[in-house]
mmCIF file of C-alpha atoms in Angstrom:
data_model
loop_
_atom_site.group_PDB
_atom_site.id
_atom_site.type_symbol
_atom_site.label_atom_id
_atom_site.label_comp_id
_atom_site.label_asym_id
_atom_site.label_seq_id
_atom_site.Cartn_x
_atom_site.Cartn_y
_atom_site.Cartn_z
ATOM 1 C CA MET A 8 -30.459 30.098 96.133
ATOM 2 C CA SER A 9 -29.828 30.214 92.430
ATOM 3 C CA SER A 10 -28.985 27.156 90.374
ATOM 4 C CA LYS A 11 -25.473 28.312 90.035
ATOM 5 C CA GLU A 12 -25.110 28.508 93.750
ATOM 6 C CA GLN A 13 -26.470 24.970 94.210
ATOM 7 C CA LYS A 14 -23.726 22.418 94.548
ATOM 8 C CA THR A 15 -23.701 18.695 94.266
ATOM 9 C CA PRO A 16 -22.293 16.532 97.019
ATOM 10 C CA ASP A 17 -18.971 16.489 95.138
ATOM 11 C CA GLY A 18 -18.958 20.199 95.168
ATOM 12 C CA GLN A 19 -19.652 20.660 91.391
ATOM 13 C CA ALA A 20 -22.308 22.849 89.849
ATOM 14 C CA PRO A 21 -24.972 20.835 87.815
ATOM 15 C CA GLU A 22 -23.942 22.586 84.482
ATOM 16 C CA GLU A 23 -20.297 21.439 84.923
ATOM 17 C CA ILE A 24 -21.550 17.889 85.442
ATOM 18 C CA VAL A 25 -23.639 18.044 82.194
ATOM 19 C CA THR A 26 -20.731 19.505 80.197
ATOM 20 C CA GLU A 27 -18.394 16.892 81.540
ATOM 21 C CA GLN A 28 -20.721 14.044 80.730
ATOM 22 C CA HIS A 29 -21.276 15.397 77.213
ATOM 23 C CA GLU A 30 -17.562 15.488 76.582
ATOM 24 C CA GLU A 31 -17.183 11.960 77.890
ATOM 25 C CA VAL A 32 -19.951 10.735 75.517
ATOM 26 C CA GLU A 33 -18.328 12.456 72.475
ATOM 27 C CA ALA A 34 -14.911 10.985 73.365
ATOM 28 C CA ALA A 35 -16.429 7.450 73.621
ATOM 29 C CA GLU A 36 -18.204 7.864 70.254
ATOM 30 C CA PHE A 37 -14.938 9.078 68.628
ATOM 31 C CA ALA A 38 -13.045 6.129 69.999
ATOM 32 C CA GLU A 39 -15.654 3.800 68.776
ATOM 33 C CA SER A 40 -15.776 5.290 65.311
ATOM 34 C CA ALA A 41 -11.928 5.163 65.098
ATOM 35 C CA GLU A 42 -12.027 1.414 65.960
ATOM 36 C CA GLN A 43 -14.838 0.675 63.400
ATOM 37 C CA VAL A 44 -14.280 1.149 59.596
ATOM 38 C CA ASP A 45 -17.382 2.605 58.079
ATOM 39 C CA PRO A 46 -18.403 0.472 55.063
ATOM 40 C CA ARG A 47 -19.358 3.652 53.234
ATOM 41 C CA ASP A 48 -15.741 4.754 53.352
ATOM 42 C CA GLU A 49 -14.588 1.521 51.646
ATOM 43 C CA GLU A 50 -17.250 2.029 49.032
ATOM 44 C CA ILE A 51 -16.117 5.619 48.463
ATOM 45 C CA ALA A 52 -12.482 4.507 48.098
ATOM 46 C CA ARG A 53 -13.460 1.741 45.620
ATOM 47 C CA LEU A 54 -15.572 4.166 43.540
ATOM 48 C CA GLN A 55 -12.772 6.772 43.500
ATOM 49 C CA SER A 56 -10.316 4.035 42.267
ATOM 50 C CA GLU A 57 -12.764 3.017 39.575
ATOM 51 C CA LEU A 58 -13.303 6.639 38.585
ATOM 52 C CA ALA A 59 -9.601 7.141 38.158
ATOM 53 C CA GLN A 60 -9.265 3.994 35.998
ATOM 54 C CA ALA A 61 -12.161 5.223 33.819
ATOM 55 C CA GLN A 62 -10.679 8.646 33.489
ATOM 56 C CA THR A 63 -7.387 7.017 32.378
ATOM 57 C CA ARG A 64 -9.158 4.776 29.878
ATOM 58 C CA GLU A 65 -11.084 7.743 28.556
ATOM 59 C CA ARG A 66 -7.940 9.915 28.192
ATOM 60 C CA ASP A 67 -6.298 7.006 26.281
ATOM 61 C CA ASN A 68 -9.301 6.620 23.966
ATOM 62 C CA VAL A 69 -9.405 10.300 23.203
ATOM 63 C CA LEU A 70 -5.730 10.377 22.332
ATOM 64 C CA ARG A 71 -6.157 7.260 20.171
ATOM 65 C CA MET A 72 -9.131 8.846 18.308
ATOM 66 C CA LYS A 73 -7.149 12.069 17.781
ATOM 67 C CA ALA A 74 -4.254 10.094 16.267
ATOM 68 C CA GLU A 75 -6.691 8.171 14.031
ATOM 69 C CA MET A 76 -8.372 11.357 12.855
ATOM 70 C CA GLU A 77 -4.984 12.905 12.041
ATOM 71 C CA ASN A 78 -3.915 9.791 10.066
ATOM 72 C CA LEU A 79 -7.272 9.854 8.169
ATOM 73 C CA ARG A 80 -6.854 13.566 7.399
ATOM 74 C CA ARG A 81 -3.284 13.002 6.158
ATOM 75 C CA ARG A 82 -4.341 9.979 3.981
ATOM 76 C CA THR A 83 -7.288 11.960 2.540
ATOM 77 C CA GLU A 84 -4.958 14.903 1.736
ATOM 78 C CA GLN A 85 -2.591 12.417 -0.136
ATOM 79 C CA ASP A 86 -5.508 10.841 -1.972
ATOM 80 C CA ILE A 87 -6.756 14.210 -3.125
ATOM 81 C CA GLU A 88 -3.279 15.255 -4.149
ATOM 82 C CA LYS A 89 -2.912 12.079 -6.193
ATOM 83 C CA ALA A 90 -6.296 12.490 -7.706
ATOM 84 C CA HIS A 91 -5.371 15.991 -8.905
ATOM 85 C CA LYS A 92 -1.972 14.832 -10.072
ATOM 86 C CA PHE A 93 -3.163 11.868 -12.087
ATOM 87 C CA ALA A 94 -6.746 12.892 -13.088
ATOM 88 C CA LEU A 95 -5.484 13.349 -16.687
ATOM 89 C CA GLU A 96 -4.130 9.832 -17.039
ATOM 90 C CA LYS A 97 -7.061 8.382 -18.943
ATOM 91 C CA PHE A 98 -7.214 11.381 -21.182
ATOM 92 C CA ILE A 99 -3.479 11.228 -21.942
ATOM 93 C CA ASN A 100 -3.796 7.507 -22.624
ATOM 94 C CA GLU A 101 -6.454 8.313 -25.255
ATOM 95 C CA LEU A 102 -4.152 10.936 -26.893
ATOM 96 C CA LEU A 103 -1.144 8.544 -27.138
ATOM 97 C CA PRO A 104 -2.369 6.741 -30.252
ATOM 98 C CA VAL A 105 -2.873 10.133 -31.981
ATOM 99 C CA ILE A 106 0.664 11.153 -31.098
ATOM 100 C CA ASP A 107 2.002 7.770 -32.305
ATOM 101 C CA SER A 108 0.165 8.260 -35.621
ATOM 102 C CA LEU A 109 1.775 11.601 -36.139
ATOM 103 C CA ASP A 110 5.202 10.164 -35.373
ATOM 104 C CA ARG A 111 4.585 7.286 -37.830
ATOM 105 C CA ALA A 112 3.408 9.767 -40.446
ATOM 106 C CA LEU A 113 6.692 11.651 -40.157
ATOM 107 C CA GLU A 114 8.736 8.423 -40.307
ATOM 108 C CA VAL A 115 7.179 7.283 -43.580
ATOM 109 C CA ALA A 116 6.837 10.780 -45.246
ATOM 110 C CA ASN A 117 9.233 11.395 -48.149
ATOM 111 C CA LYS A 118 10.968 14.559 -46.748
ATOM 112 C CA GLU A 119 12.936 15.030 -49.946
ATOM 113 C CA ASN A 120 9.848 15.411 -52.135
ATOM 114 C CA GLN A 121 9.267 19.141 -52.397
ATOM 115 C CA ASP A 122 5.544 18.628 -53.139
ATOM 116 C CA MET A 123 5.128 17.045 -49.724
ATOM 117 C CA ALA A 124 7.268 19.593 -47.786
ATOM 118 C CA ALA A 125 4.292 21.677 -46.667
ATOM 119 C CA MET A 126 2.404 18.590 -45.436
ATOM 120 C CA VAL A 127 5.550 17.249 -43.549
ATOM 121 C CA GLU A 128 6.043 20.637 -41.934
ATOM 122 C CA GLY A 129 2.383 20.767 -40.907
ATOM 123 C CA ILE A 130 2.626 17.342 -39.269
ATOM 124 C CA GLU A 131 5.815 18.261 -37.502
ATOM 125 C CA LEU A 132 4.233 21.504 -36.207
ATOM 126 C CA THR A 133 1.084 19.648 -35.107
ATOM 127 C CA LEU A 134 3.080 16.986 -33.239
ATOM 128 C CA LYS A 135 5.327 19.650 -31.615
ATOM 129 C CA SER A 136 2.327 21.671 -30.392
ATOM 130 C CA MET A 137 0.540 18.546 -29.031
ATOM 131 C CA LEU A 138 3.702 17.558 -27.146
ATOM 132 C CA ASP A 139 4.081 21.065 -25.783
ATOM 133 C CA VAL A 140 0.424 20.956 -24.454
ATOM 134 C CA VAL A 141 0.781 17.619 -22.771
ATOM 135 C CA ARG A 142 4.139 18.701 -21.175
ATOM 136 C CA LYS A 143 2.374 21.556 -19.447
ATOM 137 C CA PHE A 144 0.313 18.980 -17.653
ATOM 138 C CA GLY A 145 3.331 16.844 -16.477
ATOM 139 C CA VAL A 146 3.735 14.422 -19.384
ATOM 140 C CA GLU A 147 7.292 13.528 -20.395
ATOM 141 C CA VAL A 148 8.409 11.534 -23.424
ATOM 142 C CA ILE A 149 10.745 8.552 -23.010
ATOM 143 C CA ALA A 150 12.627 8.264 -26.303
ATOM 144 C CA ASP A 151 16.365 8.674 -25.434
ATOM 145 C CA THR A 152 18.875 6.183 -26.788
ATOM 146 C CA ASN A 153 22.278 5.177 -25.366
ATOM 147 C CA VAL A 154 20.967 5.467 -21.831
ATOM 148 C CA PRO A 155 20.982 2.613 -19.270
ATOM 149 C CA LEU A 156 17.985 0.334 -19.435
ATOM 150 C CA ASP A 157 15.509 1.204 -16.692
ATOM 151 C CA PRO A 158 12.841 -1.444 -16.119
ATOM 152 C CA ASN A 159 10.550 1.271 -14.735
ATOM 153 C CA VAL A 160 10.298 3.146 -17.962
ATOM 154 C CA HIS A 161 11.620 0.689 -20.639
ATOM 155 C CA GLN A 162 10.253 -2.578 -21.941
ATOM 156 C CA ALA A 163 13.003 -4.513 -23.752
ATOM 157 C CA ILE A 164 11.762 -6.414 -26.751
ATOM 158 C CA ALA A 165 15.068 -7.495 -28.163
ATOM 159 C CA MET A 166 18.856 -7.628 -27.500
ATOM 160 C CA VAL A 167 21.205 -6.773 -30.326
ATOM 161 C CA GLU A 168 25.019 -6.933 -30.315
ATOM 162 C CA SER A 169 26.530 -3.548 -30.703
ATOM 163 C CA GLU A 170 29.946 -1.885 -30.628
ATOM 164 C CA GLU A 171 28.681 1.753 -30.606
ATOM 165 C CA VAL A 172 26.441 1.400 -27.569
ATOM 166 C CA SER A 173 27.492 0.010 -24.143
ATOM 167 C CA PRO A 174 25.965 -3.303 -23.077
ATOM 168 C CA ASN A 175 22.535 -3.002 -21.206
ATOM 169 C CA HIS A 176 21.927 0.463 -22.764
ATOM 170 C CA VAL A 177 19.052 1.384 -25.096
ATOM 171 C CA LEU A 178 20.054 0.867 -28.692
ATOM 172 C CA ALA A 179 16.853 1.955 -30.454
ATOM 173 C CA VAL A 180 13.346 2.979 -29.450
ATOM 174 C CA MET A 181 10.627 1.067 -31.296
ATOM 175 C CA GLN A 182 7.689 2.891 -29.536
ATOM 176 C CA LYS A 183 8.074 6.037 -27.367
ATOM 177 C CA GLY A 184 7.091 5.818 -23.695
ATOM 178 C CA TYR A 185 5.396 8.436 -21.511
ATOM 179 C CA THR A 186 5.325 9.427 -17.873
ATOM 180 C CA LEU A 187 2.751 11.571 -16.102
ATOM 181 C CA ASN A 188 4.229 13.448 -13.116
ATOM 182 C CA GLY A 189 6.829 10.786 -12.752
ATOM 183 C CA ARG A 190 4.538 7.772 -13.002
ATOM 184 C CA THR A 191 4.950 5.660 -16.094
ATOM 185 C CA ILE A 192 1.725 5.557 -18.145
ATOM 186 C CA ARG A 193 3.309 3.653 -21.023
ATOM 187 C CA ALA A 194 6.795 2.104 -21.103
ATOM 188 C CA ALA A 195 9.024 2.649 -24.087
ATOM 189 C CA MET A 196 9.508 -0.401 -26.239
ATOM 190 C CA VAL A 197 13.275 -0.621 -26.854
ATOM 191 C CA THR A 198 15.983 -2.863 -28.203
ATOM 192 C CA VAL A 199 18.945 -3.237 -25.864
ATOM 193 C CA ALA A 200 22.636 -3.546 -26.748
ATOM 194 C CA LYS A 201 24.630 -6.520 -25.686
ATOM 195 C CA ALA A 202 28.304 -7.156 -25.897
ATOM 196 C CA LYS A 203 29.632 -8.979 -28.919
ATOM 197 C CA ALA A 204 30.447 -12.606 -28.212
#
């Protein structure tokens, strides 16, 4: 008789009994594992949560660093632009006394004396060419009269009553002022008109 033909007292073949017992053991183990929480699963969940938090912090740090780098790049570009724009400021400040001297020479020169006409003309041409050169590099002269007093470009040294000029307007320029690309490098020294009492 073959093993398949052998029957147990219940009428089952031995292979069926083994398979049945194996299924019962697996079901019991599954029920046990469902009832018990594996501590490794809790550890995995905790580690996953910490990883998510670390990734969020890292992403925030990267975004902050990118913003800081962008701000630094922008500030550096502005500094370089200012350096280019105002690099000549010291040089221009050294030229201003020379320009002032040429202005004073023209003020005191006797323009009616024919013997001095050539010298006066030479001084005028020298002053004009020097001002043309500095204008090419962004220098502007502040010497207008009858304009409102601007504390950014004018330095009032006196107030004089005047009927010809409106109050708080420049009456006379004692010393010319200069700006370099819009920045005042020397304020004009002026007298200011005030209303008659």
